[in-house]
Amino acid sequence: MASAIRWGILSTGKISHDFVTAVRSLAPEENQKVTAVAARQLEKAQEFAKCHNIEKAYGSYPELIADGDIDVVYVGSVNPTHYELVKQLLEAGRAVLCEKPLCINVRQTQELVALARERDTFLMEAVWTRCFPSVRRMMEELKAGTIGEVKHIAATFGIYTPENNRVRTKATGGGTALDLGVYCAQLTNLVMDNQSWSRLRTLGHLNNEGCDLSLSTSVTYPGRELATLVTHCEVAMECAAVITGTKGIMKLLPPFHAPTDLVLPSGTVSYPVPPSFPGAQYNFENSAGLQYEALHVAECLRKGLKESPLMSLYDTIRTAEMVEAMRKSAGVEYPEDDFHFDSSTPSFNQDCCM
Amino acid sequence: MASAIRWGILSTGKISHDFVTAVRSLAPEENQKVTAVAARQLEKAQEFAKCHNIEKAYGSYPELIADGDIDVVYVGSVNPTHYELVKQLLEAGRAVLCEKPLCINVRQTQELVALARERDTFLMEAVWTRCFPSVRRMMEELKAGTIGEVKHIAATFGIYTPENNRVRTKATGGGTALDLGVYCAQLTNLVMDNQSWSRLRTLGHLNNEGCDLSLSTSVTYPGRELATLVTHCEVAMECAAVITGTKGIMKLLPPFHAPTDLVLPSGTVSYPVPPSFPGAQYNFENSAGLQYEALHVAECLRKGLKESPLMSLYDTIRTAEMVEAMRKSAGVEYPEDDFHFDSSTPSFNQDCCM
């Protein structure tokens, strides 16, 4: 049997629930286990631990960070907390899988990446999309020239979130760019092999506190490639990704961020998400596919890798750059940012050039 | 039987061929006939007349314009010729159906619209899309609130055209905005009831002579509606239009500019194009649907209307405004334009506000 992978979980939110459910659904021979969970309130951690049969429950994050009997920590807390938590984890020498977006902006992202490299510690942004077999197949087909030269990438991600939801609130790092745009950006960067874009323009609607409720982004590349990315949190959209090439079209059917079906010129290939343990319940669509991510991280750790080959730290920086460019173009800022918009001037009507 | 409608045809290109084939496919009781055709070369007109069993063939446009025994003239010539030909037709008091785009820019469009009103003469831009039963059904469903409030409109139109094609050549009024963008713009304006947009931004790729080969456009509206329009002439795309509302999604399946299938939340409704005469052949997809347009124009003329209620002259101006805004934002100009870009400055990195 493979060496044991012991997971620690920071935060007991919906996505942490799904991730732990996925890990618990892995076959016994995968030898992965969640051994500890931490929340800011002990009761919440204990409740989560009881629900998921987890040995240790901590009432503060530092306790889990200090726990040396953990192989890798999953960070599932809200966006603005990632930077500080991951920093502390890396400084403690812990391997980390952190939910996307890794950070609020590029500066923070670069800092964490530098720290991970300095400490020679595993760090991966939890872009689980890239671990799906349909996406890996898509990349194989792209490399094989199945659709010729790519000319256009379209990625649309719209989900309805109610008023006062985390996604619509600045203090929780809301906005569609950070939450949904990261999926569109990582796909574009994946297909474009992280090439630098020529220009990027975004328009959208912001709510009163400056969170972007919707964005429509155009990106051009020097080789005449074009990308069109749309995010929305006021309506559920057809969340598909369409890649158009000179010889045909490939499409990741909805939900493209966790896709089971890939349409090729020759027809549709399906990779259903793996089964889960009896009675397993998930909060989000296709969350059983988080098993792919857990398997991938375990493989990286067992091989002694410090970065994921599917979502490298360079990939993370490039994705953060595109998301930040969207935000800049649309006039969306956070307290963590170096740049700030004067709302009385249309200063954010800018192109974001690489 | 309804009163006779006698068509004159200016230009013998592919779209004229399709339009005449559609008119010839109408049932005899519709009482529509093509009675004259004109080309710049008599042989071409004669060949076309022979092919389509047309009585009169003229070797110059002015001869047809002067022919008083015609009820309505169809203009199927290349884009830069529309303005002058329609002007002469209107001055001669002729009813006109002119291929889209009516003109190269807003100024010319406004001029022709004013002239048509001054002369009290029928003028319609040949936006045949709006005559399709699927589109009329879509509008009924939108008005009935089937998908609630509209939040996003996506329209994608990409067709492959070879190098040196009319669409890639400035002298023939090429560029995807004028040829394909007009379809995306008219759909957006139709759904948005011609509301003024707040901002519009476009990025795309221009060829050496400044024709836009691809464009990606974002449009915002004061009511938080958003539109995303993509045009491309280097690759065939999935040419669909997707309208997302607070209660669901409606979709015009490809080809959305001549659509037979409308996806509603309750399922797909289909309106196959009408049959054509035995052996009828068309150059373009679903051109048999040009029959809807011919029927609509005949109905307008028989009612004594001077504008189409489906594609009014106001609709034509609004569409021209959006197409021109796309062009301005992307830096595409024509000799006919009042504005000109200095290629050494990024002056065209502008928002186009209404």
XYZ file of C-alpha atoms in Angstrom:
708
model
C 0.000 0.000 0.000
C 1.095 3.552 -0.699
C 2.404 5.601 2.216
C -0.290 7.257 4.307
C -1.452 10.789 3.502
C -2.867 12.511 6.577
C -4.947 15.617 5.835
C -5.551 18.563 8.104
C -8.504 20.796 7.251
C -8.626 24.531 7.927
C -12.198 25.847 8.121
C -15.456 23.928 8.187
C -17.342 25.615 5.351
C -19.274 23.982 2.522
C -16.262 23.365 0.319
C -14.326 21.788 3.208
C -17.282 19.484 3.760
C -17.192 18.469 0.095
C -13.435 17.989 0.050
C -13.462 15.774 3.138
C -16.390 13.783 1.755
C -14.356 13.219 -1.410
C -11.268 12.080 0.533
C -13.418 9.711 2.574
C -14.789 8.283 -0.663
C -11.373 7.179 -1.917
C -10.660 3.444 -2.003
C -8.871 2.165 1.179
C -5.747 1.280 -0.799
C -5.280 4.995 -1.581
C -4.420 5.309 2.109
C -5.638 8.877 2.566
C -7.227 10.077 5.761
C -8.430 13.306 7.313
C -6.906 13.328 10.783
C -7.581 16.856 12.027
C -9.872 19.810 11.488
C -9.721 23.357 12.825
C -12.305 26.126 13.030
C -12.312 29.454 14.815
C -14.927 28.010 17.177
C -14.213 24.681 18.848
C -17.873 23.591 18.640
C -17.871 23.955 14.878
C -14.686 21.918 14.580
C -16.055 19.242 16.898
C -19.328 19.062 15.009
C -17.442 18.749 11.697
C -15.110 16.115 13.192
C -18.035 14.106 14.472
C -19.851 14.304 11.150
C -16.753 13.126 9.273
C -15.266 10.792 11.858
C -12.126 12.904 12.283
C -9.787 12.174 15.203
C -8.716 15.703 16.206
C -10.753 18.921 16.390
C -9.028 22.253 17.065
C -10.768 25.483 18.106
C -8.154 27.682 16.452
C -6.151 27.595 13.238
C -2.712 27.931 14.916
C -3.254 24.672 16.777
C -3.691 22.741 13.556
C -0.833 24.618 11.889
C 1.394 23.460 14.767
C 0.261 19.830 14.485
C 3.273 17.953 13.126
C 1.364 14.724 12.541
C -0.227 15.980 9.351
C 1.163 15.512 5.833
C -0.783 18.209 4.027
C -3.228 20.930 5.001
C -6.303 21.827 2.969
C -7.297 25.494 3.310
C -11.025 25.983 2.651
C -11.599 29.304 4.429
C -12.845 32.507 2.757
C -10.625 34.269 0.238
C -9.160 37.093 2.366
C -7.822 34.626 4.947
C -5.809 32.500 2.499
C -2.750 34.734 2.390
C -2.120 34.832 6.143
C -2.979 31.170 6.758
C -0.893 29.817 3.904
C 1.989 32.043 4.971
C 1.882 30.595 8.480
C 1.565 27.062 7.125
C 4.540 27.468 4.796
C 6.614 29.032 7.558
C 5.786 25.970 9.649
C 6.959 23.788 6.778
C 3.529 22.351 6.002
C 2.487 21.122 2.574
C -0.566 23.083 1.448
C -3.506 22.724 -0.899
C -5.339 26.073 -0.806
C -8.691 26.853 -2.380
C -8.738 29.254 -5.290
C -8.018 32.069 -5.525
C -4.788 31.519 -3.621
C -4.714 35.258 -2.834
C -6.634 38.471 -3.454
C -3.987 39.891 -5.770
C -0.756 39.255 -7.657
C 1.527 40.788 -5.046
C 0.318 38.420 -2.322
C 0.440 35.485 -4.719
C 4.036 36.173 -5.688
C 4.969 36.479 -2.020
C 3.513 33.080 -1.141
C 5.058 31.439 -4.175
C 8.455 32.844 -3.209
C 7.987 31.624 0.344
C 6.999 28.109 -0.761
C 10.121 27.931 -2.927
C 12.321 29.326 -0.177
C 11.011 26.776 2.308
C 11.013 24.035 -0.333
C 7.477 23.156 0.660
C 4.614 21.796 -1.449
C 2.011 24.430 -2.383
C -0.863 24.067 -4.806
C -3.826 26.300 -5.591
C -6.871 24.032 -5.565
C -7.775 24.410 -9.234
C -9.395 20.977 -9.240
C -10.616 21.492 -12.831
C -7.178 20.571 -14.109
C -7.264 17.210 -12.346
C -10.399 16.083 -14.215
C -9.787 13.409 -16.864
C -11.916 15.360 -19.356
C -9.571 18.350 -19.082
C -6.475 16.168 -19.328
C -7.997 14.590 -22.442
C -8.757 18.043 -23.827
C -5.106 19.003 -23.467
C -4.000 15.775 -25.189
C -6.345 16.509 -28.072
C -5.167 20.116 -28.310
C -1.544 18.975 -28.430
C -2.424 16.357 -31.039
C -3.815 19.153 -33.237
C -7.343 17.757 -33.253
C -8.825 21.228 -33.782
C -5.802 22.794 -35.463
C -4.617 26.197 -34.274
C -6.686 27.720 -31.500
C -8.285 31.017 -32.538
C -10.888 31.640 -29.851
C -11.494 30.551 -26.268
C -14.853 31.199 -24.642
C -15.479 30.482 -20.978
C -18.697 31.403 -19.217
C -19.335 30.949 -15.509
C -22.548 32.290 -14.030
C -24.171 31.079 -10.835
C -26.947 32.721 -8.903
C -25.943 33.842 -5.426
C -28.409 35.635 -3.157
C -27.926 39.155 -1.786
C -25.471 39.351 1.132
C -23.815 36.152 -0.029
C -20.060 35.902 0.433
C -19.601 36.454 -3.316
C -21.354 39.827 -3.118
C -19.516 41.085 -0.046
C -16.168 42.893 -0.106
C -15.111 41.812 3.386
C -15.276 38.158 2.334
C -13.238 38.766 -0.809
C -16.319 38.628 -2.989
C -16.781 39.517 -6.630
C -17.106 37.226 -9.599
C -13.533 37.786 -10.804
C -12.005 36.207 -7.701
C -14.569 33.453 -7.363
C -15.525 32.525 -10.920
C -13.083 34.459 -13.085
C -10.243 32.355 -11.775
C -11.811 29.315 -13.468
C -12.138 31.153 -16.769
C -8.614 32.583 -16.510
C -6.949 29.275 -15.619
C -8.642 27.600 -18.597
C -7.511 30.352 -20.962
C -3.980 30.190 -19.589
C -3.972 26.407 -19.854
C -5.056 26.422 -23.484
C -2.702 29.316 -24.325
C 0.203 27.629 -22.523
C 0.523 30.706 -20.244
C 1.440 32.956 -23.177
C 1.361 36.667 -22.457
C -1.683 38.430 -23.803
C -1.493 41.655 -25.809
C -4.518 43.408 -24.358
C -7.341 42.745 -21.962
C -10.573 44.706 -21.551
C -13.412 44.130 -19.134
C -16.802 45.692 -18.570
C -19.303 44.699 -15.936
C -21.547 45.724 -13.109
C -20.416 46.450 -9.550
C -22.673 46.599 -6.521
C -22.652 49.445 -4.005
C -19.662 48.164 -2.133
C -17.692 47.645 -5.328
C -18.001 43.887 -5.732
C -18.323 42.845 -9.355
C -21.633 41.072 -9.938
C -20.892 40.433 -13.593
C -17.966 40.839 -15.957
C -17.408 40.393 -19.651
C -13.758 40.240 -20.662
C -11.980 40.281 -24.012
C -8.357 39.174 -24.334
C -6.136 39.316 -27.402
C -2.858 37.480 -27.986
C -0.005 38.263 -30.364
C -0.734 35.174 -32.482
C -4.237 36.523 -33.260
C -5.851 34.305 -30.638
C -8.831 35.838 -28.853
C -10.561 34.952 -25.596
C -13.963 35.964 -24.265
C -14.677 35.347 -20.585
C -17.957 35.986 -18.796
C -18.731 35.742 -15.077
C -22.033 36.436 -13.348
C -23.465 35.967 -9.869
C -26.962 37.319 -10.510
C -28.031 34.536 -12.872
C -27.194 30.923 -13.528
C -25.624 30.734 -16.958
C -24.660 27.979 -19.358
C -21.267 27.303 -17.798
C -19.452 25.915 -20.813
C -16.015 26.426 -22.322
C -15.708 26.422 -26.094
C -12.360 26.311 -27.857
C -12.489 27.086 -31.538
C -9.637 26.101 -33.790
C -8.886 26.181 -37.472
C -9.937 22.537 -37.833
C -12.877 22.377 -35.463
C -14.342 22.961 -32.046
C -13.841 21.402 -28.605
C -16.275 22.029 -25.813
C -16.263 21.281 -22.100
C -19.937 20.898 -21.312
C -21.416 22.476 -18.173
C -20.191 22.614 -15.509
C -16.915 23.377 -17.321
C -15.087 24.025 -14.040
C -15.771 20.412 -12.995
C -16.466 18.808 -16.338
C -17.369 15.218 -17.115
C -18.135 15.653 -20.814
C -15.837 16.803 -23.571
C -17.246 17.397 -27.035
C -14.678 16.637 -29.726
C -15.169 17.029 -33.465
C -15.551 13.233 -33.518
C -18.196 13.166 -30.786
C -18.613 13.453 -27.036
C -16.384 11.582 -24.591
C -17.599 11.203 -21.008
C -15.667 10.723 -17.795
C -18.277 10.433 -15.035
C -17.118 11.520 -11.572
C -15.970 8.614 -9.393
C -18.426 6.997 -6.983
C -18.550 8.146 -3.359
C -19.231 6.182 -0.177
C -22.875 5.228 0.391
C -24.893 8.178 1.649
C -22.221 10.746 0.769
C -23.691 14.183 0.177
C -22.084 17.186 -1.508
C -22.900 20.898 -1.495
C -21.645 21.647 -5.002
C -22.091 20.129 -8.426
C -19.696 17.305 -9.286
C -17.818 17.671 -5.982
C -17.164 13.941 -6.071
C -14.549 14.998 -8.618
C -12.528 16.475 -5.744
C -11.247 12.915 -5.445
C -9.154 13.559 -8.563
C -7.514 16.471 -6.799
C -6.852 14.525 -3.593
C -5.337 11.691 -5.629
C -3.180 14.142 -7.552
C -1.884 15.876 -4.418
C -1.071 12.495 -2.819
C 0.836 11.498 -5.946
C 2.823 14.756 -5.847
C 3.658 14.300 -2.162
C 4.684 10.659 -2.564
C 6.959 11.666 -5.427
C 8.450 14.442 -3.283
C 7.294 17.175 -5.677
C 7.025 20.726 -4.378
C 4.671 21.858 -7.128
C 1.848 20.257 -9.059
C 2.648 19.597 -12.696
C -1.051 20.192 -13.475
C -1.323 23.523 -11.654
C 2.171 24.815 -11.075
C 3.023 27.901 -9.052
C 3.800 29.660 -12.323
C 0.289 28.746 -13.504
C -1.051 30.216 -10.272
C 0.793 33.492 -10.819
C -0.365 33.731 -14.427
C -3.949 33.091 -13.395
C -3.715 35.705 -10.648
C -2.349 38.156 -13.219
C -5.321 37.665 -15.509
C -7.854 37.902 -12.691
C -6.195 41.077 -11.420
C -6.191 42.531 -14.941
C -9.947 41.860 -15.155
C -10.442 43.601 -11.837
C -8.290 46.567 -12.808
C -10.085 46.964 -16.109
C -13.476 46.802 -14.383
C -12.492 49.060 -11.477
C -12.635 46.447 -8.709
C -10.207 46.926 -5.811
C -9.595 45.371 -2.394
C -7.959 46.762 0.717
C -5.079 44.363 0.015
C -4.376 45.995 -3.368
C -1.617 48.461 -4.165
C -3.803 50.225 -6.703
C -6.909 52.194 -5.850
C -9.550 53.755 -8.040
C -10.962 57.184 -7.649
C -14.655 56.580 -8.158
C -15.140 60.140 -9.396
C -12.971 59.540 -12.445
C -13.241 56.889 -15.110
C -9.612 55.996 -14.450
C -10.414 52.322 -14.610
C -11.412 52.513 -18.270
C -8.044 51.116 -19.066
C -6.542 48.369 -21.091
C -4.446 45.990 -19.080
C -1.409 45.112 -21.113
C 1.091 42.465 -20.080
C -55.307 37.067 -54.903
C -53.136 39.705 -53.253
C -51.875 42.524 -55.474
C -48.738 41.706 -57.440
C -45.312 42.492 -56.016
C -42.724 42.950 -58.741
C -39.101 42.800 -57.572
C -36.122 44.403 -59.203
C -32.717 43.040 -58.214
C -29.530 45.115 -58.034
C -26.418 42.974 -58.355
C -26.099 39.320 -59.245
C -23.989 38.062 -56.343
C -24.521 34.992 -54.204
C -26.998 36.587 -51.833
C -29.048 37.967 -54.761
C -29.153 34.444 -56.160
C -30.468 33.143 -52.842
C -33.016 35.906 -52.462
C -34.415 35.379 -55.949
C -34.514 31.622 -55.395
C -36.522 32.248 -52.227
C -38.975 34.568 -54.005
C -39.414 32.001 -56.764
C -40.166 29.396 -54.093
C -43.170 31.276 -52.740
C -46.622 29.828 -53.429
C -48.315 31.264 -56.580
C -51.051 32.907 -54.481
C -48.396 35.108 -52.849
C -48.196 36.790 -56.263
C -44.541 37.844 -56.023
C -42.286 37.928 -59.038
C -38.800 39.043 -59.928
C -39.240 41.066 -63.108
C -35.860 42.726 -63.609
C -32.220 42.344 -62.683
C -29.293 44.685 -63.175
C -25.540 44.134 -63.048
C -22.622 46.336 -64.020
C -21.987 43.951 -66.924
C -24.898 43.101 -69.202
C -23.713 39.509 -69.687
C -23.873 38.856 -65.966
C -27.388 40.266 -65.754
C -28.483 38.235 -68.755
C -26.975 35.057 -67.348
C -28.698 35.655 -64.001
C -31.993 36.470 -65.756
C -31.778 33.284 -67.797
C -30.982 31.183 -64.752
C -33.927 32.624 -62.832
C -36.385 33.141 -65.702
C -36.417 36.931 -65.260
C -37.990 39.104 -67.948
C -35.646 42.109 -68.028
C -31.867 42.242 -67.703
C -30.059 45.588 -67.429
C -26.346 46.162 -67.946
C -26.230 49.094 -65.505
C -27.834 49.963 -62.201
C -29.340 53.310 -63.334
C -31.457 51.520 -65.938
C -33.155 49.404 -63.291
C -33.484 52.363 -60.940
C -35.351 54.170 -63.729
C -37.685 51.226 -64.410
C -41.096 52.339 -63.163
C -42.687 48.907 -63.546
C -41.111 47.596 -60.353
C -42.715 47.696 -56.895
C -39.627 47.161 -54.782
C -35.908 46.866 -55.381
C -33.647 44.422 -53.582
C -30.075 45.677 -53.197
C -27.612 42.772 -52.904
C -24.398 44.515 -53.941
C -21.282 44.862 -51.775
C -21.427 47.056 -48.668
C -19.731 50.251 -49.899
C -22.187 50.556 -52.821
C -25.358 50.516 -50.672
C -25.318 54.168 -49.723
C -25.165 55.561 -53.253
C -27.554 53.021 -54.771
C -30.195 53.345 -52.051
C -29.911 57.118 -52.253
C -30.604 57.031 -55.994
C -33.447 54.562 -55.501
C -35.099 56.662 -52.820
C -34.685 59.804 -54.904
C -36.466 57.947 -57.727
C -39.237 57.086 -55.266
C -38.526 53.340 -55.238
C -39.329 51.075 -52.324
C -36.109 49.408 -51.159
C -34.991 46.295 -49.306
C -31.213 46.660 -48.862
C -28.831 44.020 -47.571
C -27.236 44.643 -44.213
C -25.382 46.691 -43.270
C -27.476 49.429 -44.853
C -24.394 51.700 -44.768
C -20.758 51.752 -43.677
C -21.393 54.151 -40.789
C -23.997 55.998 -38.733
C -23.772 59.257 -40.652
C -24.664 57.605 -43.979
C -27.395 55.566 -42.299
C -29.013 58.643 -40.800
C -28.857 60.362 -44.155
C -30.682 57.549 -45.955
C -33.250 57.224 -43.189
C -33.964 60.956 -43.413
C -34.246 60.701 -47.182
C -36.663 57.757 -47.014
C -38.857 59.717 -44.604
C -38.650 62.854 -46.681
C -39.681 60.967 -49.809
C -42.222 58.895 -47.862
C -40.760 55.779 -49.444
C -40.470 52.246 -48.032
C -36.972 51.372 -46.854
C -35.895 48.292 -44.936
C -32.471 46.950 -44.017
C -32.565 43.249 -44.905
C -32.174 41.903 -41.375
C -34.004 38.724 -42.322
C -33.336 37.205 -38.887
C -36.201 39.202 -37.441
C -38.665 37.708 -39.925
C -37.993 34.146 -38.733
C -40.838 32.599 -36.705
C -38.331 31.367 -34.096
C -37.209 34.952 -33.414
C -40.781 36.239 -33.289
C -41.563 33.439 -30.834
C -38.488 34.373 -28.788
C -39.776 37.930 -28.498
C -43.217 36.707 -27.432
C -41.630 34.542 -24.753
C -39.414 37.400 -23.578
C -42.424 39.693 -23.300
C -44.367 36.981 -21.470
C -41.569 36.883 -18.878
C -40.671 33.261 -19.579
C -37.076 33.831 -18.461
C -37.754 36.762 -16.120
C -35.528 39.808 -16.379
C -32.757 39.575 -18.951
C -29.286 39.837 -17.398
C -26.969 38.674 -20.173
C -27.086 38.393 -23.945
C -24.432 36.397 -25.770
C -24.222 36.327 -29.548
C -21.420 34.616 -31.419
C -20.988 34.685 -35.178
C -17.883 33.158 -36.691
C -17.540 31.903 -40.252
C -14.400 30.973 -42.086
C -13.642 33.171 -45.082
C -10.516 32.652 -47.160
C -7.784 35.251 -47.627
C -8.675 38.013 -50.124
C -12.348 37.362 -49.517
C -14.645 40.365 -49.599
C -14.919 40.205 -45.788
C -11.148 40.629 -45.424
C -10.833 43.495 -47.896
C -11.281 47.167 -47.026
C -12.346 48.223 -50.533
C -15.340 45.885 -50.373
C -16.408 47.161 -46.941
C -15.039 44.104 -45.235
C -14.466 43.400 -41.568
C -16.482 41.222 -39.231
C -18.223 44.153 -37.518
C -20.012 45.218 -40.694
C -20.736 41.736 -41.950
C -21.351 39.663 -38.819
C -21.451 42.187 -35.994
C -24.635 43.644 -37.433
C -26.387 40.345 -36.645
C -25.093 40.336 -33.071
C -25.932 44.029 -32.593
C -29.460 43.781 -33.993
C -30.189 40.828 -31.690
C -28.909 42.718 -28.658
C -30.910 45.795 -29.606
C -33.997 43.681 -30.211
C -33.793 41.997 -26.808
C -32.916 45.281 -25.066
C -35.727 47.127 -26.866
C -33.158 49.562 -28.325
C -32.194 50.867 -24.882
C -29.066 52.989 -24.760
C -26.068 51.182 -23.416
C -23.794 52.618 -20.741
C -20.470 51.455 -22.096
C -19.096 49.337 -24.889
C -15.609 47.884 -25.228
C -14.140 45.813 -28.020
C -10.874 44.056 -28.618
C -9.936 42.086 -31.688
C -7.472 41.460 -34.456
C -7.107 43.560 -37.600
C -5.326 42.494 -40.773
C -2.721 44.599 -42.555
C -5.279 46.757 -44.296
C -7.196 47.361 -41.106
C -10.120 44.984 -41.589
C -11.203 43.359 -38.350
C -10.804 39.580 -38.586
C -12.191 39.006 -35.109
C -13.820 41.070 -32.383
C -14.932 40.428 -28.837
C -17.278 43.088 -27.464
C -18.662 43.788 -23.995
C -21.684 46.048 -23.520
C -23.216 47.230 -20.255
C -26.664 48.763 -19.721
C -27.941 50.971 -16.903
C -30.264 48.216 -15.647
C -27.274 45.918 -14.993
C -27.814 44.007 -18.228
C -24.639 42.829 -19.954
C -23.984 41.681 -23.510
C -21.050 39.777 -24.969
C -20.699 39.692 -28.749
C -18.081 37.793 -30.721
C -17.395 37.878 -34.451
C -14.745 35.976 -36.358
C -13.891 35.334 -39.995
C -10.866 33.099 -39.506
C -12.773 30.188 -37.955
C -16.265 28.764 -38.034
C -17.724 29.145 -34.568
C -20.788 27.881 -32.760
C -23.097 30.619 -34.016
C -25.617 30.654 -31.200
C -27.365 33.388 -29.225
C -27.992 32.773 -25.548
C -30.217 35.044 -23.476
C -29.953 34.527 -19.739
C -32.668 35.802 -17.448
C -33.472 35.627 -13.774
C -35.849 32.723 -14.389
C -34.027 30.778 -17.059
C -32.279 30.685 -20.400
C -33.412 31.001 -24.013
C -31.183 30.009 -26.869
C -31.343 30.438 -30.612
C -29.453 27.429 -31.894
C -26.957 27.791 -34.754
C -27.245 29.466 -37.143
C -28.715 32.139 -34.857
C -28.857 34.697 -37.662
C -31.265 32.411 -39.565
C -32.558 30.232 -36.768
C -35.041 27.390 -36.948
C -34.697 26.164 -33.353
C -35.398 28.032 -30.151
C -34.525 26.423 -26.827
C -36.932 27.505 -24.101
C -36.789 26.470 -20.450
C -39.645 24.100 -21.301
C -37.871 22.524 -24.279
C -36.946 23.189 -27.890
C -39.430 24.548 -30.411
C -38.613 24.159 -34.100
C -39.735 26.162 -37.094
C -38.148 24.514 -40.136
C -37.513 26.815 -43.096
C -40.257 26.679 -45.726
C -39.859 24.345 -48.701
C -38.449 25.668 -51.976
C -39.251 24.767 -55.568
C -37.862 21.422 -56.760
C -34.166 21.667 -57.550
C -33.749 25.036 -55.819
C -30.182 25.590 -54.657
C -28.889 28.123 -52.153
C -25.409 29.472 -51.443
C -25.931 30.115 -47.722
C -27.319 28.154 -44.804
C -31.089 28.375 -44.328
C -31.469 30.843 -47.203
C -34.887 29.320 -47.891
C -35.822 31.450 -44.870
C -35.442 34.537 -47.089
C -39.019 33.693 -48.034
C -40.073 35.049 -44.619
C -38.452 38.341 -45.488
C -40.026 38.544 -48.947
C -43.432 37.790 -47.434
C -42.917 40.434 -44.769
C -41.894 43.113 -47.271
C -44.898 42.309 -49.467
C -47.184 42.610 -46.445
C -45.656 45.994 -45.576
C -46.073 47.256 -49.147
C -49.646 46.029 -49.446
C -50.481 47.776 -46.181
C -48.863 50.964 -47.464
C -46.258 50.964 -44.676
C -43.084 52.970 -45.170
C -41.144 51.058 -42.524
C -41.032 47.481 -41.355
C -42.452 46.953 -37.884
C -39.936 44.100 -37.426
C -36.872 46.094 -38.483
C -37.770 49.771 -38.340
C -35.516 52.568 -39.506
C -34.918 53.426 -35.857
C -33.800 49.826 -35.324
C -31.444 50.249 -38.291
C -29.916 53.409 -36.798
C -29.498 51.799 -33.377
C -27.828 48.779 -34.939
C -25.528 51.006 -36.992
C -24.620 52.866 -33.792
C -23.598 49.681 -32.034
C -21.611 48.394 -35.007
C -19.842 51.743 -35.324
C -19.079 51.749 -31.600
C -17.504 48.295 -31.976
C -15.416 49.565 -34.844
C -14.369 52.708 -33.006
C -13.395 50.728 -29.925
C -11.385 48.293 -32.034
C -9.793 50.970 -34.216
C -11.481 50.057 -37.501
C -12.144 52.907 -39.921
C -13.353 53.322 -43.494
C -12.785 56.101 -46.021
C -16.469 56.977 -45.547
C -15.947 57.685 -41.822
C -15.628 61.091 -40.189
C -13.249 59.697 -37.590
C -9.767 58.448 -38.329
C -7.247 56.657 -36.149
C -3.606 57.429 -35.880
C -2.046 54.007 -35.915
C 0.962 55.271 -33.964
C -1.169 56.071 -30.922
C -3.466 53.835 -28.960
C -6.225 56.414 -29.444
C -8.713 53.686 -30.195
C -8.382 52.183 -26.735
C -11.558 53.955 -25.887
C -14.896 53.199 -24.388
C -17.760 54.057 -26.633
C -20.490 55.586 -24.504
C -23.945 56.374 -25.836
